[in-house]
Coordinates of C-alpha atoms and ligand atoms in Angstrom, one line a residue:
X962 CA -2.0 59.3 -8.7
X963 CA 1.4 58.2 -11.0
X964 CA 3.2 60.9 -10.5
X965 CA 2.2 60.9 -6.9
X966 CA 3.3 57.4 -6.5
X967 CA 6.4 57.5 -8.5
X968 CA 7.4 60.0 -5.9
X969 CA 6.5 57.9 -3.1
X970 CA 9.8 56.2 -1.7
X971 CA 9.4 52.1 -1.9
X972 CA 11.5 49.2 -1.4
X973 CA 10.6 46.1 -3.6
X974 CA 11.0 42.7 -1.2
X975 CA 9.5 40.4 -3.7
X976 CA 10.4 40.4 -7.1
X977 CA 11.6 37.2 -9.4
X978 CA 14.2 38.6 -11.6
X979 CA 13.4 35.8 -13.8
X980 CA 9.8 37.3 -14.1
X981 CA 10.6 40.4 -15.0
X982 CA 12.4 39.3 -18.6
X983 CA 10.1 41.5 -20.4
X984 CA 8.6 40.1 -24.1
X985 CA 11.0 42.3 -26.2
X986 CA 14.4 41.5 -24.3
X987 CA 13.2 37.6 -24.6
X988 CA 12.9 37.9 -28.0
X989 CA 16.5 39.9 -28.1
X990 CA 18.1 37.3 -26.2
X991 CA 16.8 34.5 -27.9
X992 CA 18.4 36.6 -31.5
X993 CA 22.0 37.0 -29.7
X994 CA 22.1 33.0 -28.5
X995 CA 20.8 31.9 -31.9
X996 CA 17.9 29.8 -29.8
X997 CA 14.2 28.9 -31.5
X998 CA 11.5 29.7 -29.9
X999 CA 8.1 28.5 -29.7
X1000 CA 6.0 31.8 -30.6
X1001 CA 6.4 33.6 -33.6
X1002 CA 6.4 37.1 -32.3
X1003 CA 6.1 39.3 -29.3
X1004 CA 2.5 39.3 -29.6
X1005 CA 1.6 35.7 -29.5
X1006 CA 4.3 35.4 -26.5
X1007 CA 2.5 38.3 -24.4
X1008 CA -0.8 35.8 -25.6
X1009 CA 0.8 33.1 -23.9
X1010 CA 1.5 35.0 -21.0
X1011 CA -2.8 34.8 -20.1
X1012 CA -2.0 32.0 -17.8
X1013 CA -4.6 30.6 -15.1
X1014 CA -3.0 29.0 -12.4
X1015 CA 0.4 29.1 -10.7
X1016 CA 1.7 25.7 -12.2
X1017 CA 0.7 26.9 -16.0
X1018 CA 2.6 30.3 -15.2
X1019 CA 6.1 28.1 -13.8
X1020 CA 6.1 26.0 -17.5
X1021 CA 6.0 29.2 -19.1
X1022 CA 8.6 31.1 -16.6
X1023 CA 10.6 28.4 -17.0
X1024 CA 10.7 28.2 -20.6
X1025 CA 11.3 31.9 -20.9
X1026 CA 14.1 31.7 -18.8
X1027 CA 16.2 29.5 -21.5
X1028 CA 17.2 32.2 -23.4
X1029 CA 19.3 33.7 -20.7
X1030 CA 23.0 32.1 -21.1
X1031 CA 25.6 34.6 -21.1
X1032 CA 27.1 36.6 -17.9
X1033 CA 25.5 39.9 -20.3
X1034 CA 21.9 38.3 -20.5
X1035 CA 21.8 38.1 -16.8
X1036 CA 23.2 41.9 -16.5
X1037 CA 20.7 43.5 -19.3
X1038 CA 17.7 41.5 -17.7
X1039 CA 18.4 42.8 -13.9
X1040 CA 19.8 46.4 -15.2
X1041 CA 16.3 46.9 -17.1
X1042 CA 14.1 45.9 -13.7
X1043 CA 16.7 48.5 -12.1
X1044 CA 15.2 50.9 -14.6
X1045 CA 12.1 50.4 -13.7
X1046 CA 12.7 50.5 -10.3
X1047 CA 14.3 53.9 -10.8
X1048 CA 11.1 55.4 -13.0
X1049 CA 8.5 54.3 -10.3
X1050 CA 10.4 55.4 -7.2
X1051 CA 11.9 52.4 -6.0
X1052 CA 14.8 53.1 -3.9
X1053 CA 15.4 49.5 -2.7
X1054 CA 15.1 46.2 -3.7
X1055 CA 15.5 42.6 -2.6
X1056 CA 15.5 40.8 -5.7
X1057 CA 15.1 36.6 -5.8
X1058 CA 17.0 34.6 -8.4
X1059 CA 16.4 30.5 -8.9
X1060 CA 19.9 29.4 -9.5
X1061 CA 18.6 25.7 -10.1
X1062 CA 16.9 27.3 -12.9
X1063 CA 19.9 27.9 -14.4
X1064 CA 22.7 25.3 -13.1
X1065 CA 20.0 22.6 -14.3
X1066 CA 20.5 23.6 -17.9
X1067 CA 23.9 23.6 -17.7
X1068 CA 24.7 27.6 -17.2
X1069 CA 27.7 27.9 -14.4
X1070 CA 26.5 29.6 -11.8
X1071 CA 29.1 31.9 -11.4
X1072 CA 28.1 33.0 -14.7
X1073 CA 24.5 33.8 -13.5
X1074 CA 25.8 35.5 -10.2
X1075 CA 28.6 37.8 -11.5
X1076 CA 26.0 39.3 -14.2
X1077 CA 23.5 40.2 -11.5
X1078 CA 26.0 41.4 -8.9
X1079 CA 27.8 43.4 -11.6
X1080 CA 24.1 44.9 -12.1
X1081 CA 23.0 45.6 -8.9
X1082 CA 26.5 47.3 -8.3
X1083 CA 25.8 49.9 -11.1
X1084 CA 22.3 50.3 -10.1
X1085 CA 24.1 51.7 -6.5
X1086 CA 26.4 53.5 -8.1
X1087 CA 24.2 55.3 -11.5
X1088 CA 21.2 55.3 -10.0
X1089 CA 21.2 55.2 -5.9
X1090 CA 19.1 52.2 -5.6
X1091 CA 20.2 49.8 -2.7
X1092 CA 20.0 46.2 -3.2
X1093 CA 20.5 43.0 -2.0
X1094 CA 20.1 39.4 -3.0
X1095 CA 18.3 36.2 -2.3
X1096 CA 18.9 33.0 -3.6
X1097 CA 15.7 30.7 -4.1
X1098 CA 15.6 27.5 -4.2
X1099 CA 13.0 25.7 -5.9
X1100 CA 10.4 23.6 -3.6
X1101 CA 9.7 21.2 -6.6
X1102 CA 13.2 19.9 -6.7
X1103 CA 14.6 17.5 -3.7
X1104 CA 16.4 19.0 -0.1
X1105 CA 19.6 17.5 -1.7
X1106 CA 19.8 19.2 -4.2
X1107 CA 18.8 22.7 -1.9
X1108 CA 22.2 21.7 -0.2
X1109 CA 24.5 21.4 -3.5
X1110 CA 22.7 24.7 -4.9
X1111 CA 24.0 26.7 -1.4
X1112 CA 27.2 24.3 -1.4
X1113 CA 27.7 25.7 -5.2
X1114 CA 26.7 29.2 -4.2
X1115 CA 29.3 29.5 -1.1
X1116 CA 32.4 30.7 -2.6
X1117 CA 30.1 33.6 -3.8
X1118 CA 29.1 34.5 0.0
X1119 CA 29.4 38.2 -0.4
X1120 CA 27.3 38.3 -3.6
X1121 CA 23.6 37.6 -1.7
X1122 CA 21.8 38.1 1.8
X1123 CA 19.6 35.4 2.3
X1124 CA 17.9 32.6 0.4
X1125 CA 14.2 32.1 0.1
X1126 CA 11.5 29.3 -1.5
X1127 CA 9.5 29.4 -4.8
X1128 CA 8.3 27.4 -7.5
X1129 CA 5.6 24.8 -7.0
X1130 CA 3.6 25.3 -3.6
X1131 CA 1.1 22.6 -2.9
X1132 CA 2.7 19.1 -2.3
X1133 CA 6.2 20.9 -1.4
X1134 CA 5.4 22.0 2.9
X1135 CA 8.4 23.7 3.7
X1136 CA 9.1 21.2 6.5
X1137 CA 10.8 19.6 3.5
X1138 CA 13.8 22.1 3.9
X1139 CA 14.3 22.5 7.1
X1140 CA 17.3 21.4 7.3
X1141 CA 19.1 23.6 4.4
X1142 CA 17.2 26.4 6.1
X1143 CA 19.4 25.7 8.9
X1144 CA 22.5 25.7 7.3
X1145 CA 21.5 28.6 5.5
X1146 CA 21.1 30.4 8.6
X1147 CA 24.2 28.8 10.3
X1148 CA 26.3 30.7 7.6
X1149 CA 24.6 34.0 8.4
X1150 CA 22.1 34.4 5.5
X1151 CA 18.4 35.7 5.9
X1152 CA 15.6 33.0 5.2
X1153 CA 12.4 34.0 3.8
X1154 CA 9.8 31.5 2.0
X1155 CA 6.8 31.7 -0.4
X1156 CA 3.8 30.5 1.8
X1157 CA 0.4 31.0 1.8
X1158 CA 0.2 31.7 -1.6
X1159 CA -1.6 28.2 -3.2
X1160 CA -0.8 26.9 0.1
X1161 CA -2.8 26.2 3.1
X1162 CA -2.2 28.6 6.6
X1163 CA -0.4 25.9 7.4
X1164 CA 2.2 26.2 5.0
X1165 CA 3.1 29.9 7.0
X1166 CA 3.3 28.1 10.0
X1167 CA 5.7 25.6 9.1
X1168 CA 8.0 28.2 7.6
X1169 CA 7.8 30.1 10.4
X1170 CA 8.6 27.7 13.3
X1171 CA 10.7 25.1 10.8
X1172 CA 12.6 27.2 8.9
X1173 CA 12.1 30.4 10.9
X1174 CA 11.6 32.7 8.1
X1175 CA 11.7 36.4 9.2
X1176 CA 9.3 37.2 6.1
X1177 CA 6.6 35.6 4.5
X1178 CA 6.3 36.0 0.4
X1179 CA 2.6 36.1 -0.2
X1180 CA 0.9 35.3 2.9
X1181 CA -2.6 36.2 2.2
X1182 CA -4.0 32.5 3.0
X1183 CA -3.3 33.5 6.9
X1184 CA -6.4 35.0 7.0
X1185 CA -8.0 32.0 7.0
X1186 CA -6.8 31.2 10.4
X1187 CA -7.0 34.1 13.2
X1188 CA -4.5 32.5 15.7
X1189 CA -2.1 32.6 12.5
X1190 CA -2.9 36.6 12.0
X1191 CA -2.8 37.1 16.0
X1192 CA 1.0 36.0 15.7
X1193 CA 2.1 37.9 12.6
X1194 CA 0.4 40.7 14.5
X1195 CA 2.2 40.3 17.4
X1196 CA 5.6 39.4 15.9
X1197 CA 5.2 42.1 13.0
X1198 CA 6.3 39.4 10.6
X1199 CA 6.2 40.8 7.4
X1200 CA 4.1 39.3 4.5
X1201 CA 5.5 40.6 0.6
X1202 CA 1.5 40.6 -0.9
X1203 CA 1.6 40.7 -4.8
X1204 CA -1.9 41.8 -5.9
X1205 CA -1.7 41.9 -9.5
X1206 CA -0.3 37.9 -9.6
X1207 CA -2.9 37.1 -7.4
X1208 CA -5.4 37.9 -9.4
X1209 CA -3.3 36.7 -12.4
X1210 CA -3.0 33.3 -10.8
X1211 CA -6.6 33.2 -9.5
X1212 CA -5.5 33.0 -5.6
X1213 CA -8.4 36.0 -5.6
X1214 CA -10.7 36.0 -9.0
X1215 CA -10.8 39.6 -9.1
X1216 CA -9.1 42.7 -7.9
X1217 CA -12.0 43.9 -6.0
X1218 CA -12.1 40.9 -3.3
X1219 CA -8.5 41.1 -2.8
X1220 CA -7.9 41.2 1.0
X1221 CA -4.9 43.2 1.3
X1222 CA -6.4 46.3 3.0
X1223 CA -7.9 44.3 5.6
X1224 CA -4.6 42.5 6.2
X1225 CA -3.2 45.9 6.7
X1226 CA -6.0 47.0 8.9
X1227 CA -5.9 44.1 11.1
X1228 CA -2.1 45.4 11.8
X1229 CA -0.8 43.1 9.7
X1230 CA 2.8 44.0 8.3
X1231 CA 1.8 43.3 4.5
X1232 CA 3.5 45.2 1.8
X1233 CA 3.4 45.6 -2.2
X1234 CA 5.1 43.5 -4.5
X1235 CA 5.1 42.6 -8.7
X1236 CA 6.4 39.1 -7.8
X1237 CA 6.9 38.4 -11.9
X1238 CA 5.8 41.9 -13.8
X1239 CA 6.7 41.0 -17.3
X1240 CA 3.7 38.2 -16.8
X1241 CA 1.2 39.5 -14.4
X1242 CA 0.4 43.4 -16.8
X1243 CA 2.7 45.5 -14.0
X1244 CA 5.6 46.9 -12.0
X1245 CA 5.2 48.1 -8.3
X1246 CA 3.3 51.3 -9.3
X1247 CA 0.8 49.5 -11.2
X1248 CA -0.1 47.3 -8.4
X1249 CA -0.5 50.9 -6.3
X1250 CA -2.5 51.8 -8.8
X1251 CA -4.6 48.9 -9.3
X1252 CA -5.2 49.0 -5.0
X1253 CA -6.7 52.7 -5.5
X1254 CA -9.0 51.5 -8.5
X1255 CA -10.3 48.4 -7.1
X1256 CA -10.3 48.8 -3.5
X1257 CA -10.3 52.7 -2.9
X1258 CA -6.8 52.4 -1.6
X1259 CA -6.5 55.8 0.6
X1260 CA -3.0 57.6 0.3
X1261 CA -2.8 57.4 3.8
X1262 CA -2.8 53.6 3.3
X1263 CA -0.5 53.6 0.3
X1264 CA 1.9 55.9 2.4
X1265 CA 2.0 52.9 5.1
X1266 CA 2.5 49.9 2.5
X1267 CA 5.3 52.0 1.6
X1268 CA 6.9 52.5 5.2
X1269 CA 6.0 48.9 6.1
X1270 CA 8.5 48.0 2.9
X1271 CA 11.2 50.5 3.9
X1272 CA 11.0 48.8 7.3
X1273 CA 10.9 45.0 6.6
X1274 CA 14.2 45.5 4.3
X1275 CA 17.0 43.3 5.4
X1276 CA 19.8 45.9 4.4
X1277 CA 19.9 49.4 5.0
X1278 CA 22.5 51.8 4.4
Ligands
ADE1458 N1 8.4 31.7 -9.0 C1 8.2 32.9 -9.6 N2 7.1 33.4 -9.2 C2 6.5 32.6 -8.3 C3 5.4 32.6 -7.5 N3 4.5 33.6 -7.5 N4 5.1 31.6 -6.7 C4 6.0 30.6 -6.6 N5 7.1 30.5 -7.3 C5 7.4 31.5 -8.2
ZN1459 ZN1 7.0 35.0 -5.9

């Protein structure tokens, strides 16, 4: 099965850089800024990764992501998922980055973009893996402030290809950014938007028809509601599904009642995502993997969650 997958061409559409800063590079990082942290060692950090619920996992994320402060922190980090990337057979990705996460603690964005681009660039270049970027603004934080983040984000234009919506999902609806959505759009960016994840079915409605997402990140709450899968059907609107945080996060309690392979039975266009892999045990293979040992994922149906994330790719080459 891994060497099987690894050879299996995939694109990765949803994948928080921020949540793949892997224990040891934390650790690194943390040395090279002279910061303190609050574990003593790799091992009690990768304990306090066991978290239970989506808002227990964001404190955590959040706190991991102070050690990144220089231009070079925000190059190693995305140059080590491009590694990864490369060893599992990744030939695309779409990578999200929370700017506010950043710009709130005082790090210039341009600082955060140019180490990322300058990444992404090499990862063309050394290793043939196509990329673009989404900036992600975070739902937990006011529409105002949305604005200033794109507002900040505009002279870098070239740098990303869409912007998208984390953090926080219950109490946030996306009708509350419809309107940075819009101008988000009017400047020719992608939109996309987590829904569905802690959030109700009608979460992925609002994004849809108030934002008017052209992909929804998680998405596996629409099955609650069969005139909501009837139109993803129809409109092939493509849902990023990330198994192994699911679980992680207890959206499913285990791996074997997972709903994925239904989703992608009912015609649904799901595909597979890590979301954050240094938190949630894996990369993309891993959550393959986990598919064929808990569900009796077919190759057959592996082969099509790969195509389905070839296709749903905003850039292609
Ligand atoms: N930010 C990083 N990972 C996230 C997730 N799974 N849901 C919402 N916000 C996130
Ligand atoms: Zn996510």
């Amino acid at each position: 099965m891994d060497n099987w997958l690894n050879a299996l061409a995939k694109a990765e559409l949803h994948l928080h850089l921020e949540g793949a800063l892997e224990p040891e590079l934390l650790f690194q990082l943390a040395e090279r800024n002279r910061i303190s942290l609050p574990w003593a060692d790799i091992d009690s950090l990768r304990q306090a990764y066991a978290c239970h619920n989506l808002q227990e996992f964001l404190d955590l994320y959040y706190q991991g992501a102070n050690v990144l402060r220089e231009e070079q922190d925000f190059y190693d980090l995305t140059w080590a998922y491009l590694c990864k990337c490369q060893a599992q057979g990744v030939v695309h990705c779409e990578p999200f980055f929370d700017p506010q996460t950043h710009t709130e603690r005082g790090i210039p964005l341009q600082r955060v973009i140019a180490g990322i681009s300058q990444a992404l660039a090499d990862g063309r270049r050394q290793l043939g893996i196509s990329s673009g970027l989404i900036l992600s603004f975070l739902r937990h934080l006011s529409e105002e402030q949305a604005f200033a983040t794109l507002a900040e984000a505009m002279p870098w234009r070239d740098s990303f290809i869409g912007v998208g919506l984390d953090s926080s999902e219950l109490g946030h609806p996306p009708s509350k950014f419809q309107r940075v959505f819009a101008k988000a759009r009017s400047e020719g960016l992608h939109a996309v938007a987590h829904a569905g994840e802690e959030g109700p079915p009608a979460y992925i409605w609002e994004a849809l028809d108030l934002l008017k997402v052209e992909r929804i990140d998680h998405g596996v709450r629409a099955m609650e509601d069969p005139r909501l899968v009837q139109r993803l059907v129809d409109e092939q609107i493509p849902l990023t599904v990330c198994p192994l945080s699911n679980v992680k996060l207890r959206v499913f309690d285990d791996m074997r009642q997972h709903t994925i392979l239904s989703m992608l039975e009912c015609g649904l266009k799901v595909t597979v995502n890590s979301d954050d892999p240094a938190y949630f045990g894996g990369y993309l293979n891993e959550n393959f993997q986990a598919l064929h040992d808990s569900l009796g994922m077919s190759q057959a149906q592996a082969r099509q969650l790969a195509q389905n994330s070839l296709d749903a790719r905003f850039v292609r080459n």
